[in-house]
mmCIF file of C-alpha atoms in Angstrom:
data_model
loop_
_atom_site.group_PDB
_atom_site.id
_atom_site.type_symbol
_atom_site.label_atom_id
_atom_site.label_comp_id
_atom_site.label_asym_id
_atom_site.label_seq_id
_atom_site.Cartn_x
_atom_site.Cartn_y
_atom_site.Cartn_z
ATOM 1 C CA MET T 481 0.000 0.000 0.000
ATOM 2 C CA TRP T 482 2.788 2.359 1.045
ATOM 3 C CA ALA T 483 4.750 1.366 -2.072
ATOM 4 C CA ALA T 484 1.785 2.259 -4.278
ATOM 5 C CA ALA T 485 1.416 5.609 -2.505
ATOM 6 C CA LYS T 486 5.137 6.347 -3.038
ATOM 7 C CA ARG T 487 4.851 5.509 -6.745
ATOM 8 C CA THR T 488 1.827 7.778 -7.051
ATOM 9 C CA ALA T 489 3.612 10.620 -5.281
ATOM 10 C CA ARG T 490 6.730 10.128 -7.397
ATOM 11 C CA PHE T 491 4.623 10.178 -10.579
ATOM 12 C CA ALA T 492 2.901 13.375 -9.445
ATOM 13 C CA VAL T 493 6.208 15.091 -8.721
ATOM 14 C CA THR T 494 7.630 13.969 -12.078
ATOM 15 C CA ALA T 495 4.545 15.187 -13.942
ATOM 16 C CA LYS T 496 4.652 18.533 -12.126
ATOM 17 C CA TRP T 497 8.344 18.928 -12.975
ATOM 18 C CA GLN T 498 7.717 18.104 -16.646
ATOM 19 C CA LEU T 499 4.833 20.601 -16.745
ATOM 20 C CA ALA T 500 7.010 23.300 -15.204
ATOM 21 C CA THR T 501 9.824 22.481 -17.656
ATOM 22 C CA LEU T 502 7.397 22.675 -20.599
ATOM 23 C CA LYS T 503 6.137 26.017 -19.364
ATOM 24 C CA TRP T 504 9.652 27.457 -19.236
ATOM 25 C CA ARG T 505 10.469 26.001 -22.641
ATOM 26 C CA LEU T 506 7.417 27.733 -24.126
ATOM 27 C CA ILE T 507 8.395 31.001 -22.444
ATOM 28 C CA LEU T 508 11.948 30.757 -23.816
ATOM 29 C CA ILE T 509 10.665 29.937 -27.297
ATOM 30 C CA GLY T 510 8.327 32.941 -27.101
ATOM 31 C CA ILE T 511 11.165 35.240 -26.021
ATOM 32 C CA ALA T 512 13.391 33.944 -28.841
ATOM 33 C CA ALA T 513 10.628 34.513 -31.402
ATOM 34 C CA LEU T 514 10.054 38.048 -30.098
ATOM 35 C CA VAL T 515 13.772 38.858 -30.286
ATOM 36 C CA LEU T 516 13.947 37.502 -33.853
ATOM 37 C CA PHE T 517 10.940 39.600 -34.853
ATOM 38 C CA LEU T 518 12.470 42.744 -33.354
ATOM 39 C CA VAL T 519 15.777 42.109 -35.137
ATOM 40 C CA ILE T 520 14.009 41.687 -38.494
ATOM 41 C CA LEU T 521 11.938 44.816 -37.844
ATOM 42 C CA VAL T 522 14.957 46.944 -36.939
ATOM 43 C CA VAL T 523 16.943 45.700 -39.943
ATOM 44 C CA GLY T 524 14.004 46.474 -42.216
ATOM 45 C CA ILE T 525 13.647 49.985 -40.821
ATOM 46 C CA LEU T 526 17.371 50.696 -41.140
ATOM 47 C CA ASP T 527 17.358 49.354 -44.683
ATOM 48 C CA THR T 528 14.448 51.610 -45.569
ATOM 49 C CA LEU T 529 15.941 54.717 -43.968
ATOM 50 C CA THR T 530 19.396 54.238 -45.431
ATOM 51 C CA GLY T 531 18.066 53.092 -48.790
ATOM 52 C CA VAL T 532 16.450 56.490 -49.381
ATOM 53 C CA GLN T 533 19.868 58.119 -49.315
ATOM 54 C CA ASN T 534 21.655 55.600 -51.549
ATOM 55 C CA GLU T 535 22.935 56.673 -54.928
ATOM 56 C CA GLN T 536 22.223 54.998 -58.273
ATOM 57 C CA PRO T 537 24.228 51.747 -58.790
ATOM 58 C CA THR T 538 27.608 52.590 -60.273
ATOM 59 C CA ASP T 539 27.295 50.132 -63.152
ATOM 60 C CA VAL T 540 24.250 51.939 -64.596
ATOM 61 C CA THR T 541 24.595 55.226 -66.470
ATOM 62 C CA PHE T 542 21.717 57.406 -67.607
ATOM 63 C CA ASN T 543 21.188 59.602 -70.618
ATOM 64 C CA THR T 544 18.705 62.433 -70.117
ATOM 65 C CA ALA T 545 18.699 63.881 -73.624
ATOM 66 C CA GLY T 546 15.219 64.769 -74.797
ATOM 67 C CA GLY T 547 13.669 63.974 -71.420
ATOM 68 C CA LEU T 548 14.393 60.241 -71.766
ATOM 69 C CA GLN T 549 16.119 58.767 -68.727
ATOM 70 C CA VAL T 550 17.254 55.255 -69.580
ATOM 71 C CA SER T 551 20.490 53.292 -69.372
ATOM 72 C CA ASP T 552 23.107 53.207 -72.109
ATOM 73 C CA GLN T 553 22.290 49.489 -72.401
ATOM 74 C CA VAL T 554 18.793 50.492 -73.563
ATOM 75 C CA LEU T 555 19.965 53.361 -75.764
ATOM 76 C CA GLN T 556 22.119 50.999 -77.831
ATOM 77 C CA TYR T 557 18.870 49.600 -79.282
ATOM 78 C CA ARG T 558 17.339 52.971 -80.255
ATOM 79 C CA GLY T 559 18.061 52.518 -83.973
ATOM 80 C CA LEU T 560 16.545 49.044 -84.156
ATOM 81 C CA VAL T 561 13.513 50.022 -82.076
ATOM 82 C CA GLU T 562 12.843 53.089 -84.233
ATOM 83 C CA SER T 563 13.291 51.061 -87.422
ATOM 84 C CA GLU T 564 10.814 48.396 -86.291
ATOM 85 C CA LEU T 565 8.298 51.003 -85.103
ATOM 86 C CA SER T 566 8.542 52.760 -88.480
ATOM 87 C CA LYS T 567 7.216 49.606 -90.121
ATOM 88 C CA HIS T 568 4.024 50.143 -88.132
ATOM 89 C CA GLY T 569 3.927 53.917 -88.632
ATOM 90 C CA LEU T 570 4.794 54.499 -84.974
ATOM 91 C CA ALA T 571 8.321 55.944 -85.059
ATOM 92 C CA GLU T 572 7.158 58.765 -82.778
ATOM 93 C CA GLN T 573 6.665 56.171 -80.001
ATOM 94 C CA THR T 574 10.386 55.279 -79.887
ATOM 95 C CA ASN T 575 11.041 56.936 -76.534
ATOM 96 C CA LEU T 576 7.985 55.256 -75.012
ATOM 97 C CA VAL T 577 9.155 51.800 -76.119
ATOM 98 C CA LEU T 578 12.669 52.489 -74.834
ATOM 99 C CA ALA T 579 11.166 53.487 -71.478
ATOM 100 C CA LEU T 580 9.165 50.240 -71.528
ATOM 101 C CA MET T 581 12.369 48.286 -72.229
ATOM 102 C CA MET T 582 14.094 50.062 -69.348
ATOM 103 C CA GLN T 583 11.365 48.897 -66.987
ATOM 104 C CA GLU T 584 11.367 45.361 -68.363
ATOM 105 C CA SER T 585 15.101 44.636 -68.353
ATOM 106 C CA GLY T 586 17.263 47.741 -68.225
ATOM 107 C CA GLY T 587 18.473 46.649 -71.675
ATOM 108 C CA HIS T 588 20.139 43.490 -70.352
ATOM 109 C CA GLY T 589 19.877 39.899 -71.560
ATOM 110 C CA ASN T 590 18.780 38.218 -74.770
ATOM 111 C CA ASP T 591 15.162 39.313 -74.347
ATOM 112 C CA PRO T 592 15.343 43.017 -73.382
ATOM 113 C CA MET T 593 11.646 43.547 -74.133
ATOM 114 C CA GLN T 594 10.638 40.419 -72.188
ATOM 115 C CA ALA T 595 8.553 39.330 -75.151
ATOM 116 C CA SER T 596 8.946 35.551 -74.824
ATOM 117 C CA GLU T 597 5.743 34.937 -72.876
ATOM 118 C CA SER T 598 3.599 36.906 -75.324
ATOM 119 C CA LYS T 599 5.215 35.091 -78.259
ATOM 120 C CA CYS T 600 5.183 31.482 -77.082
ATOM 121 C CA GLY T 601 3.585 31.413 -73.623
ATOM 122 C CA ARG T 602 6.786 30.676 -71.733
ATOM 123 C CA ILE T 603 10.006 32.380 -70.685
ATOM 124 C CA GLY T 604 13.166 31.737 -72.710
ATOM 125 C CA CYS T 605 11.934 31.032 -76.217
ATOM 126 C CA ILE T 606 13.515 34.252 -77.533
ATOM 127 C CA THR T 607 17.276 33.888 -77.816
ATOM 128 C CA SER T 608 18.588 37.219 -79.142
ATOM 129 C CA PRO T 609 17.971 40.948 -78.500
ATOM 130 C CA GLU T 610 17.152 41.471 -82.172
ATOM 131 C CA GLU T 611 14.428 38.822 -82.076
ATOM 132 C CA SER T 612 13.107 40.304 -78.825
ATOM 133 C CA ILE T 613 12.832 43.800 -80.309
ATOM 134 C CA VAL T 614 11.264 42.652 -83.590
ATOM 135 C CA TYR T 615 8.577 40.659 -81.807
ATOM 136 C CA GLY T 616 8.262 43.041 -78.853
ATOM 137 C CA VAL T 617 7.649 46.039 -81.106
ATOM 138 C CA GLU T 618 5.145 44.046 -83.170
ATOM 139 C CA HIS T 619 3.320 43.107 -79.984
ATOM 140 C CA PHE T 620 3.442 46.705 -78.719
ATOM 141 C CA ALA T 621 2.024 48.010 -82.002
ATOM 142 C CA SER T 622 -0.814 45.480 -81.875
ATOM 143 C CA VAL T 623 -1.705 46.383 -78.294
ATOM 144 C CA PHE T 624 -1.379 50.118 -79.063
ATOM 145 C CA GLU T 625 -3.952 49.880 -81.844
ATOM 146 C CA ARG T 626 -6.314 47.661 -79.826
ATOM 147 C CA ALA T 627 -6.132 50.202 -77.008
ATOM 148 C CA ASN T 628 -7.079 53.006 -79.431
ATOM 149 C CA ARG T 629 -3.631 54.508 -78.918
ATOM 150 C CA ASP T 630 -4.272 55.128 -75.229
ATOM 151 C CA VAL T 631 -0.720 55.128 -73.834
ATOM 152 C CA GLN T 632 -1.672 54.149 -70.272
ATOM 153 C CA LEU T 633 -3.962 51.327 -71.399
ATOM 154 C CA THR T 634 -1.288 50.128 -73.836
ATOM 155 C CA LEU T 635 1.412 49.982 -71.182
ATOM 156 C CA GLN T 636 -0.713 48.176 -68.601
ATOM 157 C CA SER T 637 -1.916 45.712 -71.252
ATOM 158 C CA TYR T 638 1.674 45.017 -72.319
ATOM 159 C CA ASN T 639 2.215 43.925 -68.716
ATOM 160 C CA PHE T 640 -1.141 42.218 -68.004
ATOM 161 C CA GLY T 641 -1.930 40.872 -71.464
ATOM 162 C CA GLY T 642 -4.611 41.790 -73.996
ATOM 163 C CA GLY T 643 -7.395 40.597 -71.704
ATOM 164 C CA PHE T 644 -7.045 43.843 -69.774
ATOM 165 C CA ILE T 645 -8.196 45.826 -72.820
ATOM 166 C CA ASP T 646 -11.422 43.795 -72.940
ATOM 167 C CA TYR T 647 -11.864 44.284 -69.186
ATOM 168 C CA VAL T 648 -11.482 48.066 -69.489
ATOM 169 C CA GLN T 649 -13.880 48.227 -72.428
ATOM 170 C CA GLN T 650 -16.452 46.381 -70.321
ATOM 171 C CA ASN T 651 -15.956 48.792 -67.410
ATOM 172 C CA GLY T 652 -16.214 52.303 -68.809
ATOM 173 C CA GLY T 653 -13.732 52.147 -71.687
ATOM 174 C CA ARG T 654 -10.942 54.214 -70.089
ATOM 175 C CA TYR T 655 -7.838 53.141 -68.197
ATOM 176 C CA SER T 656 -7.707 53.854 -64.478
ATOM 177 C CA LYS T 657 -5.490 52.662 -61.661
ATOM 178 C CA GLU T 658 -8.578 51.272 -59.928
ATOM 179 C CA LEU T 659 -9.366 49.056 -62.937
ATOM 180 C CA ALA T 660 -5.758 47.837 -63.000
ATOM 181 C CA ILE T 661 -6.027 46.858 -59.345
ATOM 182 C CA SER T 662 -9.395 45.108 -59.715
ATOM 183 C CA PHE T 663 -8.232 43.200 -62.821
ATOM 184 C CA SER T 664 -5.072 42.062 -61.024
ATOM 185 C CA GLN T 665 -7.126 40.965 -58.012
ATOM 186 C CA MET T 666 -9.506 38.980 -60.230
ATOM 187 C CA MET T 667 -6.741 37.277 -62.201
ATOM 188 C CA TYR T 668 -4.677 36.528 -59.100
ATOM 189 C CA GLN T 669 -7.605 34.660 -57.555
ATOM 190 C CA ARG T 670 -7.687 32.486 -60.676
ATOM 191 C CA VAL T 671 -3.993 31.643 -60.773
ATOM 192 C CA LYS T 672 -2.614 31.902 -57.235
ATOM 193 C CA HIS T 673 -3.035 28.148 -56.727
ATOM 194 C CA THR T 674 -0.199 27.632 -59.242
ATOM 195 C CA GLY T 675 2.269 29.194 -56.799
ATOM 196 C CA ILE T 676 4.162 31.019 -59.566
ATOM 197 C CA TYR T 677 2.728 34.479 -58.890
ATOM 198 C CA ARG T 678 3.854 36.655 -56.010
ATOM 199 C CA CYS T 679 3.483 40.286 -54.952
ATOM 200 C CA HIS T 680 6.382 42.479 -56.071
ATOM 201 C CA ARG T 681 5.322 45.755 -54.456
ATOM 202 C CA PRO T 682 3.911 46.800 -51.052
ATOM 203 C CA SER T 683 0.840 48.236 -52.802
ATOM 204 C CA ALA T 684 0.180 44.851 -54.438
ATOM 205 C CA VAL T 685 0.272 43.174 -51.029
ATOM 206 C CA GLN T 686 -2.051 45.841 -49.637
ATOM 207 C CA HIS T 687 -4.647 45.229 -52.356
ATOM 208 C CA GLY T 688 -4.107 41.492 -52.845
ATOM 209 C CA ALA T 689 -3.363 42.365 -56.479
ATOM 210 C CA CYS T 690 -0.391 40.151 -57.309
ATOM 211 C CA TYR T 691 -1.050 39.386 -60.982
ATOM 212 C CA GLY T 692 1.345 41.457 -63.075
ATOM 213 C CA ASP T 693 2.441 44.891 -61.850
ATOM 214 C CA ILE T 694 -0.312 47.336 -60.890
ATOM 215 C CA GLU T 695 2.277 50.159 -60.792
ATOM 216 C CA TYR T 696 3.564 49.404 -64.298
ATOM 217 C CA VAL T 697 2.198 52.526 -66.017
ATOM 218 C CA ASP T 698 3.741 54.938 -63.521
ATOM 219 C CA ALA T 699 6.974 52.916 -63.484
ATOM 220 C CA VAL T 700 7.419 53.243 -67.260
ATOM 221 C CA LEU T 701 6.334 56.881 -67.550
ATOM 222 C CA LYS T 702 8.865 57.924 -64.914
ATOM 223 C CA TYR T 703 11.624 57.234 -67.420
ATOM 224 C CA LEU T 704 10.162 59.941 -69.655
ATOM 225 C CA ALA T 705 10.255 62.678 -67.008
ATOM 226 C CA PRO T 706 12.336 65.780 -67.802
ATOM 227 C CA VAL T 707 15.146 66.425 -65.329
ATOM 228 C CA ALA T 708 14.889 70.197 -64.931
ATOM 229 C CA VAL T 709 12.711 73.214 -65.649
ATOM 230 C CA ALA T 710 12.775 73.796 -69.368
ATOM 231 C CA ASP T 711 13.109 77.170 -71.093
ATOM 232 C CA GLY T 712 9.955 78.753 -72.409
ATOM 233 C CA VAL T 713 6.525 79.933 -71.330
ATOM 234 C CA ILE T 714 5.998 77.388 -68.568
ATOM 235 C CA THR T 715 9.197 78.406 -66.775
ATOM 236 C CA LYS T 716 8.374 82.122 -66.854
ATOM 237 C CA GLU T 717 4.892 81.434 -65.578
ATOM 238 C CA LEU T 718 6.108 79.166 -62.790
ATOM 239 C CA LEU T 719 8.604 81.744 -61.608
ATOM 240 C CA SER T 720 5.978 84.465 -61.232
ATOM 241 C CA GLY T 721 4.020 84.643 -57.987
ATOM 242 C CA LEU T 722 4.298 81.016 -56.824
ATOM 243 C CA ARG T 723 3.657 80.674 -53.075
ATOM 244 C CA SER T 724 5.266 78.229 -50.685
ATOM 245 C CA PRO T 725 3.330 75.000 -50.043
ATOM 246 C CA LEU T 726 4.242 75.260 -46.346
ATOM 247 C CA ALA T 727 3.987 78.079 -43.780
ATOM 248 C CA ILE T 728 7.393 77.048 -42.382
ATOM 249 C CA PRO T 729 10.845 77.366 -44.011
ATOM 250 C CA LEU T 730 11.290 74.815 -46.793
ATOM 251 C CA ASN T 731 13.702 72.058 -45.755
ATOM 252 C CA VAL T 732 14.487 69.608 -48.572
ATOM 253 C CA THR T 733 14.815 65.978 -47.443
ATOM 254 C CA SER T 734 14.887 64.293 -50.877
ATOM 255 C CA ARG T 735 15.518 65.930 -54.230
ATOM 256 C CA PHE T 736 14.173 65.329 -57.713
ATOM 257 C CA GLY T 737 15.844 62.530 -59.709
ATOM 258 C CA TRP T 738 17.279 59.065 -59.242
ATOM 259 C CA ARG T 739 17.506 57.372 -55.840
ATOM 260 C CA VAL T 740 16.936 53.958 -54.214
ATOM 261 C CA VAL T 741 13.833 53.523 -52.015
ATOM 262 C CA PHE T 742 12.756 50.338 -50.218
ATOM 263 C CA GLY T 743 15.571 48.529 -52.028
ATOM 264 C CA GLN T 744 14.330 49.493 -55.497
ATOM 265 C CA ARG T 745 15.731 51.976 -58.038
ATOM 266 C CA ASP T 746 13.307 54.892 -58.218
ATOM 267 C CA ASN T 747 13.076 58.084 -60.260
ATOM 268 C CA HIS T 748 11.827 60.633 -57.733
ATOM 269 C CA THR T 749 9.385 62.774 -59.720
ATOM 270 C CA GLY T 750 9.107 65.573 -57.165
ATOM 271 C CA ILE T 751 10.814 67.072 -54.160
ATOM 272 C CA ASP T 752 10.258 66.213 -50.480
ATOM 273 C CA PHE T 753 9.949 68.821 -47.723
ATOM 274 C CA SER T 754 10.044 68.021 -44.008
ATOM 275 C CA CYS T 755 6.920 68.858 -42.001
ATOM 276 C CA THR T 756 4.879 67.646 -39.021
ATOM 277 C CA PRO T 757 1.254 66.464 -38.729
ATOM 278 C CA SER T 758 0.283 69.899 -37.383
ATOM 279 C CA ASP T 759 1.513 71.698 -40.527
ATOM 280 C CA THR T 760 -1.073 72.621 -43.149
ATOM 281 C CA ILE T 761 -0.306 72.178 -46.833
ATOM 282 C CA HIS T 762 -1.134 75.155 -49.056
ATOM 283 C CA ALA T 763 -1.822 75.643 -52.757
ATOM 284 C CA VAL T 764 1.066 77.417 -54.454
ATOM 285 C CA LYS T 765 -1.325 79.123 -56.873
ATOM 286 C CA SER T 766 -5.050 79.390 -57.555
ATOM 287 C CA GLY T 767 -6.579 76.709 -59.746
ATOM 288 C CA THR T 768 -8.962 73.745 -59.943
ATOM 289 C CA VAL T 769 -8.631 70.557 -57.905
ATOM 290 C CA ILE T 770 -8.533 67.730 -60.454
ATOM 291 C CA TYR T 771 -7.817 64.948 -57.953
ATOM 292 C CA SER T 772 -8.377 64.555 -54.219
ATOM 293 C CA GLY T 773 -8.174 61.050 -52.798
ATOM 294 C CA ASN T 774 -5.916 58.092 -52.091
ATOM 295 C CA ARG T 775 -3.540 57.137 -54.903
ATOM 296 C CA GLY T 776 -1.430 54.103 -54.021
ATOM 297 C CA PRO T 777 2.214 55.084 -53.318
ATOM 298 C CA TYR T 778 1.217 58.764 -53.164
ATOM 299 C CA GLY T 779 -1.135 58.087 -50.250
ATOM 300 C CA ASN T 780 -3.628 60.937 -49.810
ATOM 301 C CA LEU T 781 -3.022 63.129 -52.841
ATOM 302 C CA VAL T 782 -4.299 66.510 -54.054
ATOM 303 C CA GLN T 783 -3.620 67.659 -57.622
ATOM 304 C CA VAL T 784 -4.406 71.208 -58.782
ATOM 305 C CA ARG T 785 -4.485 72.428 -62.382
ATOM 306 C CA HIS T 786 -3.118 75.906 -63.013
ATOM 307 C CA ASP T 787 -3.610 76.883 -66.664
ATOM 308 C CA ASN T 788 -1.027 74.743 -68.536
ATOM 309 C CA TYR T 789 0.592 72.876 -65.637
ATOM 310 C CA ILE T 790 -0.348 70.857 -62.540
ATOM 311 C CA THR T 791 0.942 70.816 -58.960
ATOM 312 C CA ALA T 792 0.625 67.761 -56.714
ATOM 313 C CA TYR T 793 0.752 67.403 -52.918
ATOM 314 C CA ALA T 794 1.210 63.838 -51.606
ATOM 315 C CA HIS T 795 1.275 61.756 -48.402
ATOM 316 C CA LEU T 796 -1.242 64.047 -46.649
ATOM 317 C CA SER T 797 -2.743 62.802 -43.396
ATOM 318 C CA ARG T 798 -6.069 64.507 -44.117
ATOM 319 C CA LEU T 799 -7.638 66.017 -47.224
ATOM 320 C CA GLY T 800 -9.322 69.422 -47.014
ATOM 321 C CA VAL T 801 -10.592 69.877 -50.588
ATOM 322 C CA GLN T 802 -12.652 67.938 -53.115
ATOM 323 C CA THR T 803 -12.220 67.146 -56.802
ATOM 324 C CA GLY T 804 -13.696 69.924 -58.936
ATOM 325 C CA GLN T 805 -13.291 72.595 -56.261
ATOM 326 C CA GLN T 806 -11.913 76.017 -57.205
ATOM 327 C CA ILE T 807 -9.161 77.061 -54.810
ATOM 328 C CA GLU T 808 -7.115 80.219 -54.198
ATOM 329 C CA ALA T 809 -3.358 80.620 -53.837
ATOM 330 C CA GLY T 810 -2.372 79.901 -50.255
ATOM 331 C CA GLN T 811 -5.569 77.969 -49.463
ATOM 332 C CA ALA T 812 -5.143 74.951 -47.172
ATOM 333 C CA LEU T 813 -5.410 71.638 -49.013
ATOM 334 C CA GLY T 814 -4.865 69.293 -46.055
ATOM 335 C CA TYR T 815 -2.306 68.337 -43.437
ATOM 336 C CA CYS T 816 1.224 66.937 -43.612
ATOM 337 C CA GLY T 817 1.334 63.162 -43.182
ATOM 338 C CA THR T 818 2.977 59.859 -44.066
ATOM 339 C CA THR T 819 0.277 57.981 -46.014
ATOM 340 C CA GLY T 820 1.177 55.776 -49.002
ATOM 341 C CA ARG T 821 4.751 54.702 -49.655
ATOM 342 C CA SER T 822 6.442 56.837 -47.042
ATOM 343 C CA SER T 823 8.968 56.366 -44.242
ATOM 344 C CA GLY T 824 7.956 59.421 -42.204
ATOM 345 C CA ASN T 825 5.975 62.676 -42.183
ATOM 346 C CA HIS T 826 6.806 64.879 -45.174
ATOM 347 C CA LEU T 827 5.294 66.657 -48.171
ATOM 348 C CA HIS T 828 6.040 65.219 -51.608
ATOM 349 C CA PHE T 829 5.511 68.128 -54.030
ATOM 350 C CA GLU T 830 5.390 67.883 -57.834
ATOM 351 C CA ILE T 831 5.106 70.213 -60.805
ATOM 352 C CA LYS T 832 4.192 68.578 -64.125
ATOM 353 C CA THR T 833 2.698 69.234 -67.525
ATOM 354 C CA SER T 834 0.105 66.440 -67.427
ATOM 355 C CA GLU T 835 -1.658 64.436 -64.741
ATOM 356 C CA TRP T 836 0.751 61.486 -64.516
ATOM 357 C CA SER T 837 3.772 62.525 -66.589
ATOM 358 C CA GLY T 838 5.869 65.480 -67.709
ATOM 359 C CA HIS T 839 7.411 66.052 -64.274
ATOM 360 C CA ILE T 840 9.591 69.135 -63.705
ATOM 361 C CA ASP T 841 12.164 69.704 -60.967
ATOM 362 C CA PRO T 842 10.563 72.175 -58.504
ATOM 363 C CA ALA T 843 13.869 73.138 -56.845
ATOM 364 C CA PRO T 844 14.812 75.998 -59.249
ATOM 365 C CA VAL T 845 11.297 77.418 -58.912
ATOM 366 C CA PHE T 846 11.812 77.908 -55.171
ATOM 367 C CA GLY T 847 15.469 78.841 -55.505
ATOM 368 C CA LEU T 848 16.594 75.638 -53.732
#
């Protein structure tokens, strides 16, 4: 009887010890997981903050003649691209196709226009740059005509495939970023089980839109941005009576032009000014609000048309105006923030000749 009692007691003590040991093991595992998470988080933050200041990779050079900002590797194909486009009566689209090539490959490899999949449904069937350009230009010309020569619809369809043109025609007939996102979401649901599609951008993750590149249009058009204020009427007009977008001294934190952000090469199409959430953002000139809402990487964005140019104010925490509203110079448009693709509170300010392209360096305008 006593022996049985001792065995029972010994079993109870052993079980209690094992339970206590398991508890401490779980606590240690939890602490280790937390430490690992914090390390990853800190490394990611440091990478983001330092990445903004990095220069362009030294093995890539850029030519800015004529407003085209592409690598010398791409420019070597200008003659062939222009020749092939001429066969389709589209020689004037040479710079656009070179910008597309820059986004696709930077001019590297045997398939600089990444045309293999559209030609034969798989990667690698094109084996020379010449073949890539001949077929890539032919494909571009076909898409361009199907899209009724709408540049934005053409570019997104080159990335998504011709099915996007049909989708747009069934949903209003005009390209929009919202349609690109919804099409990508729809297609991703159909193909994600294959495991070969993944999100390449934070905005794609945010929207669950991992089919193709929903930022493709903006990515290509950035290579066509001019690098400085040009001579002529627009410069004289910009230099007369433009107000500051902030009521505090302008402190530049990131200039116009090439940089690396979030580990990716990026052509910064505006200029960044430091500010705090309590700072109001002001219109630099009177005009009409043509956009007020959330726009992907821009976050909360206000765009104002002033005669023959547009100013843009991005990453706002709150919006104070509506699309279609007439505003006066100096009027508050919203508050400084960090919405969209941003690593901290600031104002991203742009001057451009059209809504999503034709960007001009604002620094000379403000004497910066």
